[in-house]
C-alpha cells in the first residue's frame, strides 16, 4: 500500500466519480482503476461499489471505514512532513462549496492575505455530501468549512453566516418576462443545481418530483454556457446570477412565486474555533459582507 494509492482512493471518494477523479489526478481512467484494484487486493475487500447506471460511486461499509483511516493517515503524513517547517507561517485550511468560493469569497481571500501576511491559506472544494464533509473536518483535514448543507455534530461548532436570495436567470432572447410566473416556465429547459436540501425540497414541491431538467449541473463555470441557450433558465443564488449575467446573453428575472433563501453556514473544529487565524478570517469575511447592499444578502453572525 502506497501514498499514491491512498491519495487515489481519497480523490475517488471526494469526486464520487472515476472519470472526475482521473481528471483531477491528470491520469487515465484505466490507470486510476488499476490503482484502486491494487489497493482493494492489498486490503482484501471491495472499497467502492460499482453499479451500472449509477450517477455516482458509493463506498461499501468497508470502504467507509477505510475512508476514515485514510483521512487520518493523510493528516498524520501532513503533520510529519511539516515538522521541519514548524516555525514557518501558520496555515489556515478552508473548505468551501464551489459557488461561494467562486463568486463571493475571492475578495475575502485577498483582504485576509493583505491584512494578515503572517498566515497562509489552503483552499479546497467542500464535499457535496454533508456526512463526508464532516468526516474530513473531524479527521483534522480542514479547519473551517462554509456550506449550505450541514449535518449536526457534537464535535463541530456550526453557525449561520449569511443568507442570500435565489433568483431566476435565463437567456436574453428567451420569451420570459421581467416578472415570471410558474406557468410561463418551460420545465424541460431547466438547468438544475441542488444548492441545498431545503432548496431541493422546495423545488420538488413547486415543480414536481418526476420532472427531468435539461441539464443537471454542478460545475459553476458551465452555467453561462447553458443558461445562454434559447429558452433555458435556472434558479441560482443572487451572487451567482450577478457573477454570470452580462445583460448581453443572460438576464436576471424576478418571480411571482417565492423562493427560499440560501443560508450558508460556517463549520469549525473545536481546535480551530480559538485559532487567531480563524478569528482573523471571520473578521475579514464580515468586513467584506458588510460592503454588500441589504438586497444582496443578510449577515447572520
Short mmCIF file of C-alpha atoms in Angstrom, two decimals:
data_model
loop_
_atom_site.label_atom_id
_atom_site.label_comp_id
_atom_site.label_asym_id
_atom_site.label_seq_id
_atom_site.Cartn_x
_atom_site.Cartn_y
_atom_site.Cartn_z
CA UNK A 1 0.00 0.00 0.00
CA UNK A 2 1.47 3.33 -1.08
CA UNK A 3 0.72 7.01 -0.54
CA UNK A 4 -0.22 7.18 -4.23
CA UNK A 5 -2.88 4.50 -3.84
CA UNK A 6 -4.34 6.13 -0.72
CA UNK A 7 -4.46 9.57 -2.38
CA UNK A 8 -6.15 7.96 -5.39
CA UNK A 9 -8.80 6.37 -3.16
CA UNK A 10 -9.44 9.67 -1.35
CA UNK A 11 -9.78 11.53 -4.65
CA UNK A 12 -12.35 8.99 -5.82
CA UNK A 13 -14.28 9.49 -2.56
CA UNK A 14 -14.26 13.27 -2.86
CA UNK A 15 -15.35 13.31 -6.52
CA UNK A 16 -17.64 10.24 -6.34
CA UNK A 17 -16.70 9.52 -9.94
CA UNK A 18 -13.91 7.57 -11.64
CA UNK A 19 -13.79 9.99 -14.58
CA UNK A 20 -13.73 13.14 -12.41
CA UNK A 21 -11.11 11.65 -10.08
CA UNK A 22 -8.93 10.68 -13.04
CA UNK A 23 -9.27 14.18 -14.45
CA UNK A 24 -8.31 15.69 -11.09
CA UNK A 25 -5.20 13.49 -10.91
CA UNK A 26 -4.30 14.02 -14.58
CA UNK A 27 -4.25 10.28 -15.32
CA UNK A 28 -6.35 7.97 -17.50
CA UNK A 29 -9.40 6.22 -16.11
CA UNK A 30 -7.78 2.85 -16.73
CA UNK A 31 -4.71 3.86 -14.68
CA UNK A 32 -6.92 5.05 -11.85
CA UNK A 33 -8.96 1.84 -11.91
CA UNK A 34 -5.74 -0.16 -11.78
CA UNK A 35 -4.58 1.72 -8.68
CA UNK A 36 -7.94 1.16 -6.99
CA UNK A 37 -8.00 -2.56 -7.80
CA UNK A 38 -4.45 -2.95 -6.47
CA UNK A 39 -5.41 -1.22 -3.23
CA UNK A 40 -8.51 -3.40 -2.84
CA UNK A 41 -6.41 -6.51 -3.42
CA UNK A 42 -3.97 -5.42 -0.72
CA UNK A 43 -6.79 -4.63 1.73
CA UNK A 44 -8.61 -7.82 0.85
CA UNK A 45 -12.06 -6.40 0.24
CA UNK A 46 -14.01 -4.17 -2.13
CA UNK A 47 -13.91 -0.50 -1.10
CA UNK A 48 -16.03 1.08 -3.84
CA UNK A 49 -19.38 -0.29 -5.02
CA UNK A 50 -19.57 -0.35 -8.80
CA UNK A 51 -23.17 -0.26 -10.01
CA UNK A 52 -24.08 0.03 -13.68
CA UNK A 53 -26.09 3.13 -14.45
CA UNK A 54 -25.40 4.81 -11.11
CA UNK A 55 -24.73 8.56 -11.31
CA UNK A 56 -22.09 8.45 -8.61
CA UNK A 57 -19.95 5.89 -6.83
CA UNK A 58 -20.75 4.71 -3.33
CA UNK A 59 -18.46 3.26 -0.71
CA UNK A 60 -19.00 -0.20 0.68
CA UNK A 61 -19.20 -0.45 4.50
CA UNK A 62 -15.54 -1.47 4.45
CA UNK A 63 -14.77 1.44 2.14
CA UNK A 64 -16.45 3.92 4.50
CA UNK A 65 -14.33 2.64 7.39
CA UNK A 66 -11.18 2.73 5.28
CA UNK A 67 -12.02 6.30 4.25
CA UNK A 68 -11.84 7.39 7.90
CA UNK A 69 -8.46 5.72 8.33
CA UNK A 70 -7.19 7.17 5.05
CA UNK A 71 -8.14 10.70 6.16
CA UNK A 72 -6.33 10.19 9.45
CA UNK A 73 -3.31 8.78 7.64
CA UNK A 74 -3.23 11.76 5.26
CA UNK A 75 -3.36 14.22 8.13
CA UNK A 76 -0.63 12.39 10.09
CA UNK A 77 1.54 12.37 6.98
CA UNK A 78 0.99 16.11 6.55
CA UNK A 79 1.93 16.74 10.18
CA UNK A 80 5.07 14.61 9.91
CA UNK A 81 6.19 16.37 6.75
CA UNK A 82 5.52 19.72 8.41
CA UNK A 83 7.90 19.05 11.33
CA UNK A 84 10.82 20.69 9.59
CA UNK A 85 8.62 23.69 8.76
CA UNK A 86 7.04 24.04 12.19
CA UNK A 87 8.50 27.51 12.59
CA UNK A 88 7.03 28.68 9.31
CA UNK A 89 3.79 30.65 8.73
CA UNK A 90 0.59 29.22 10.21
CA UNK A 91 -1.71 27.74 7.57
CA UNK A 92 -5.49 28.06 7.68
CA UNK A 93 -7.25 25.25 5.82
CA UNK A 94 -10.63 26.24 4.38
CA UNK A 95 -13.20 24.09 2.61
CA UNK A 96 -15.93 25.92 0.68
CA UNK A 97 -18.66 24.98 -1.79
CA UNK A 98 -17.79 25.85 -5.36
CA UNK A 99 -20.33 28.62 -5.94
CA UNK A 100 -19.42 30.54 -2.78
CA UNK A 101 -15.71 30.12 -3.36
CA UNK A 102 -16.07 31.33 -6.94
CA UNK A 103 -18.47 34.26 -6.64
CA UNK A 104 -18.30 35.54 -3.05
CA UNK A 105 -15.01 34.67 -1.36
CA UNK A 106 -12.24 35.96 -3.70
CA UNK A 107 -12.32 39.47 -2.14
CA UNK A 108 -12.24 37.86 1.32
CA UNK A 109 -9.17 35.83 0.44
CA UNK A 110 -7.41 38.92 -0.85
CA UNK A 111 -8.30 41.01 2.18
CA UNK A 112 -7.16 38.26 4.57
CA UNK A 113 -3.77 37.79 2.89
CA UNK A 114 -3.13 41.52 2.68
CA UNK A 115 -4.15 42.24 6.26
CA UNK A 116 -2.53 39.15 7.81
CA UNK A 117 0.68 38.36 5.87
CA UNK A 118 1.81 36.02 8.68
CA UNK A 119 -0.78 33.43 7.59
CA UNK A 120 -1.11 31.13 4.59
CA UNK A 121 -4.28 29.69 3.05
CA UNK A 122 -5.11 26.19 1.85
CA UNK A 123 -8.42 26.26 -0.02
CA UNK A 124 -10.29 23.17 -1.18
CA UNK A 125 -13.75 22.45 -2.54
CA UNK A 126 -16.19 21.16 0.07
CA UNK A 127 -17.71 17.73 -0.38
CA UNK A 128 -21.35 17.85 -1.50
CA UNK A 129 -22.26 15.09 0.97
CA UNK A 130 -22.51 16.60 4.49
CA UNK A 131 -21.51 13.36 6.23
CA UNK A 132 -18.30 13.10 4.20
CA UNK A 133 -17.59 16.80 4.68
CA UNK A 134 -17.91 16.37 8.46
CA UNK A 135 -15.58 13.36 8.38
CA UNK A 136 -12.89 15.46 6.75
CA UNK A 137 -13.38 18.07 9.49
CA UNK A 138 -13.23 15.53 12.31
CA UNK A 139 -10.20 13.87 10.74
CA UNK A 140 -8.29 17.13 11.01
CA UNK A 141 -8.04 17.80 7.27
CA UNK A 142 -9.93 21.12 7.41
CA UNK A 143 -10.13 23.96 9.94
CA UNK A 144 -13.13 25.90 8.57
CA UNK A 145 -15.87 24.85 6.18
CA UNK A 146 -18.52 27.02 4.51
CA UNK A 147 -21.50 25.03 3.28
CA UNK A 148 -25.24 25.32 2.62
CA UNK A 149 -25.92 21.72 3.63
CA UNK A 150 -24.84 20.78 7.13
CA UNK A 151 -25.10 17.76 9.37
CA UNK A 152 -25.38 18.48 13.11
CA UNK A 153 -22.37 17.26 15.06
CA UNK A 154 -21.43 17.28 18.73
CA UNK A 155 -17.76 17.61 17.83
CA UNK A 156 -18.09 20.58 15.48
CA UNK A 157 -19.12 24.19 16.02
CA UNK A 158 -21.76 25.22 13.44
CA UNK A 159 -23.34 28.64 12.98
CA UNK A 160 -25.10 30.54 10.14
CA UNK A 161 -23.01 33.17 8.38
CA UNK A 162 -25.28 34.77 5.79
CA UNK A 163 -28.36 34.21 3.65
CA UNK A 164 -28.98 35.41 0.12
CA UNK A 165 -31.95 35.48 -2.27
CA UNK A 166 -32.45 32.92 -5.03
CA UNK A 167 -33.33 34.37 -8.43
CA UNK A 168 -34.14 33.18 -11.92
CA UNK A 169 -31.72 33.68 -14.81
CA UNK A 170 -32.32 32.98 -18.49
CA UNK A 171 -31.05 33.90 -21.93
CA UNK A 172 -31.89 37.42 -23.05
CA UNK A 173 -33.63 36.11 -26.17
CA UNK A 174 -35.95 33.86 -24.15
CA UNK A 175 -39.66 34.80 -24.03
CA UNK A 176 -39.74 35.06 -20.24
CA UNK A 177 -40.89 38.48 -18.95
CA UNK A 178 -39.17 40.51 -16.24
CA UNK A 179 -41.67 39.09 -13.73
CA UNK A 180 -42.10 35.35 -14.31
CA UNK A 181 -44.83 33.08 -13.00
CA UNK A 182 -44.67 29.31 -12.64
CA UNK A 183 -46.85 28.53 -15.66
CA UNK A 184 -44.63 30.52 -18.05
CA UNK A 185 -41.54 28.40 -17.43
CA UNK A 186 -40.62 25.64 -19.87
CA UNK A 187 -39.82 22.85 -17.42
CA UNK A 188 -37.86 20.79 -19.93
CA UNK A 189 -35.44 23.73 -20.45
CA UNK A 190 -34.31 23.99 -16.83
CA UNK A 191 -30.62 23.97 -15.88
CA UNK A 192 -30.78 22.45 -12.39
CA UNK A 193 -28.36 22.51 -9.48
CA UNK A 194 -29.02 21.24 -5.98
CA UNK A 195 -27.99 24.20 -3.84
CA UNK A 196 -29.17 22.72 -0.54
CA UNK A 197 -31.57 20.14 0.85
CA UNK A 198 -34.04 22.91 1.68
CA UNK A 199 -33.94 24.29 -1.85
CA UNK A 200 -34.24 20.77 -3.33
CA UNK A 201 -37.35 20.01 -1.23
CA UNK A 202 -38.88 23.34 -2.30
CA UNK A 203 -38.08 22.56 -5.95
CA UNK A 204 -39.84 19.19 -5.76
CA UNK A 205 -42.92 20.77 -4.18
CA UNK A 206 -43.00 23.58 -6.74
CA UNK A 207 -42.27 21.68 -9.95
CA UNK A 208 -42.96 18.04 -9.06
CA UNK A 209 -40.79 15.05 -8.24
CA UNK A 210 -40.88 13.42 -11.66
CA UNK A 211 -39.58 16.24 -13.85
CA UNK A 212 -36.30 15.86 -15.71
CA UNK A 213 -34.28 19.05 -16.20
CA UNK A 214 -32.44 19.61 -19.46
CA UNK A 215 -29.11 19.65 -17.60
CA UNK A 216 -28.19 18.66 -14.04
CA UNK A 217 -25.18 20.89 -13.42
CA UNK A 218 -22.58 21.04 -10.65
CA UNK A 219 -19.79 22.95 -12.45
CA UNK A 220 -20.17 26.69 -11.92
CA UNK A 221 -18.03 27.64 -14.89
CA UNK A 222 -20.55 25.99 -17.24
CA UNK A 223 -23.59 27.97 -16.12
CA UNK A 224 -23.03 30.73 -18.66
CA UNK A 225 -22.81 28.16 -21.47
CA UNK A 226 -26.14 26.51 -20.75
CA UNK A 227 -28.27 29.39 -19.49
CA UNK A 228 -27.41 31.45 -22.56
CA UNK A 229 -29.18 28.86 -24.75
CA UNK A 230 -32.67 29.78 -26.06
CA UNK A 231 -35.47 29.33 -23.51
CA UNK A 232 -33.12 27.86 -20.89
CA UNK A 233 -33.46 29.01 -17.31
CA UNK A 234 -32.07 28.28 -13.87
CA UNK A 235 -32.72 29.23 -10.26
CA UNK A 236 -29.47 30.34 -8.64
CA UNK A 237 -28.22 32.37 -5.66
CA UNK A 238 -28.07 36.10 -6.39
CA UNK A 239 -24.26 36.12 -6.09
CA UNK A 240 -24.04 33.50 -8.86
CA UNK A 241 -26.54 35.39 -11.02
CA UNK A 242 -24.66 38.67 -10.70
CA UNK A 243 -21.42 36.86 -11.41
CA UNK A 244 -22.52 35.47 -14.79
CA UNK A 245 -25.34 37.74 -16.01
CA UNK A 246 -23.93 40.17 -18.57
CA UNK A 247 -27.15 41.68 -19.99
CA UNK A 248 -25.98 40.58 -23.42
CA UNK A 249 -26.72 36.86 -23.33
CA UNK A 250 -28.06 36.27 -19.78
CA UNK A 251 -30.52 38.31 -17.72
CA UNK A 252 -31.93 38.18 -14.18
CA UNK A 253 -35.71 37.92 -13.74
CA UNK A 254 -37.99 38.33 -10.74
CA UNK A 255 -40.53 35.62 -9.92
CA UNK A 256 -44.13 35.83 -8.78
CA UNK A 257 -43.56 32.71 -6.68
CA UNK A 258 -41.46 32.84 -3.52
CA UNK A 259 -38.11 31.03 -3.46
CA UNK A 260 -36.47 30.24 -0.10
CA UNK A 261 -33.14 31.95 0.52
CA UNK A 262 -29.89 30.02 0.58
CA UNK A 263 -28.30 30.01 4.03
CA UNK A 264 -24.55 29.48 4.27
CA UNK A 265 -23.10 28.04 7.47
CA UNK A 266 -19.62 28.02 8.93
CA UNK A 267 -18.40 24.75 10.43
CA UNK A 268 -15.31 24.85 12.63
CA UNK A 269 -13.42 22.21 14.54
CA UNK A 270 -13.16 22.74 18.28
CA UNK A 271 -9.44 23.44 17.91
CA UNK A 272 -9.98 25.96 15.09
CA UNK A 273 -12.60 27.99 16.99
CA UNK A 274 -9.97 29.79 19.05
CA UNK A 275 -7.18 29.95 16.48
CA UNK A 276 -6.13 33.56 15.79
CA UNK A 277 -6.13 32.81 12.06
CA UNK A 278 -9.77 31.67 12.26
CA UNK A 279 -10.84 34.83 14.06
CA UNK A 280 -8.90 36.93 11.56
CA UNK A 281 -10.55 35.23 8.57
CA UNK A 282 -14.06 35.56 10.02
CA UNK A 283 -13.39 39.25 10.70
CA UNK A 284 -12.32 39.77 7.07
CA UNK A 285 -15.39 37.87 5.88
CA UNK A 286 -17.69 40.04 8.00
CA UNK A 287 -15.99 43.19 6.72
CA UNK A 288 -16.45 42.17 3.09
CA UNK A 289 -20.07 41.05 3.60
CA UNK A 290 -20.90 44.42 5.14
CA UNK A 291 -19.99 46.05 1.83
CA UNK A 292 -22.88 44.26 0.15
CA UNK A 293 -26.22 46.14 -0.06
CA UNK A 294 -29.06 44.67 2.04
CA UNK A 295 -30.89 43.31 -1.02
CA UNK A 296 -27.94 41.04 -1.83
CA UNK A 297 -27.54 39.23 1.48
CA UNK A 298 -28.24 39.22 5.21
CA UNK A 299 -25.35 38.79 7.64
CA UNK A 300 -26.27 36.29 10.37
CA UNK A 301 -23.28 36.41 12.73
#
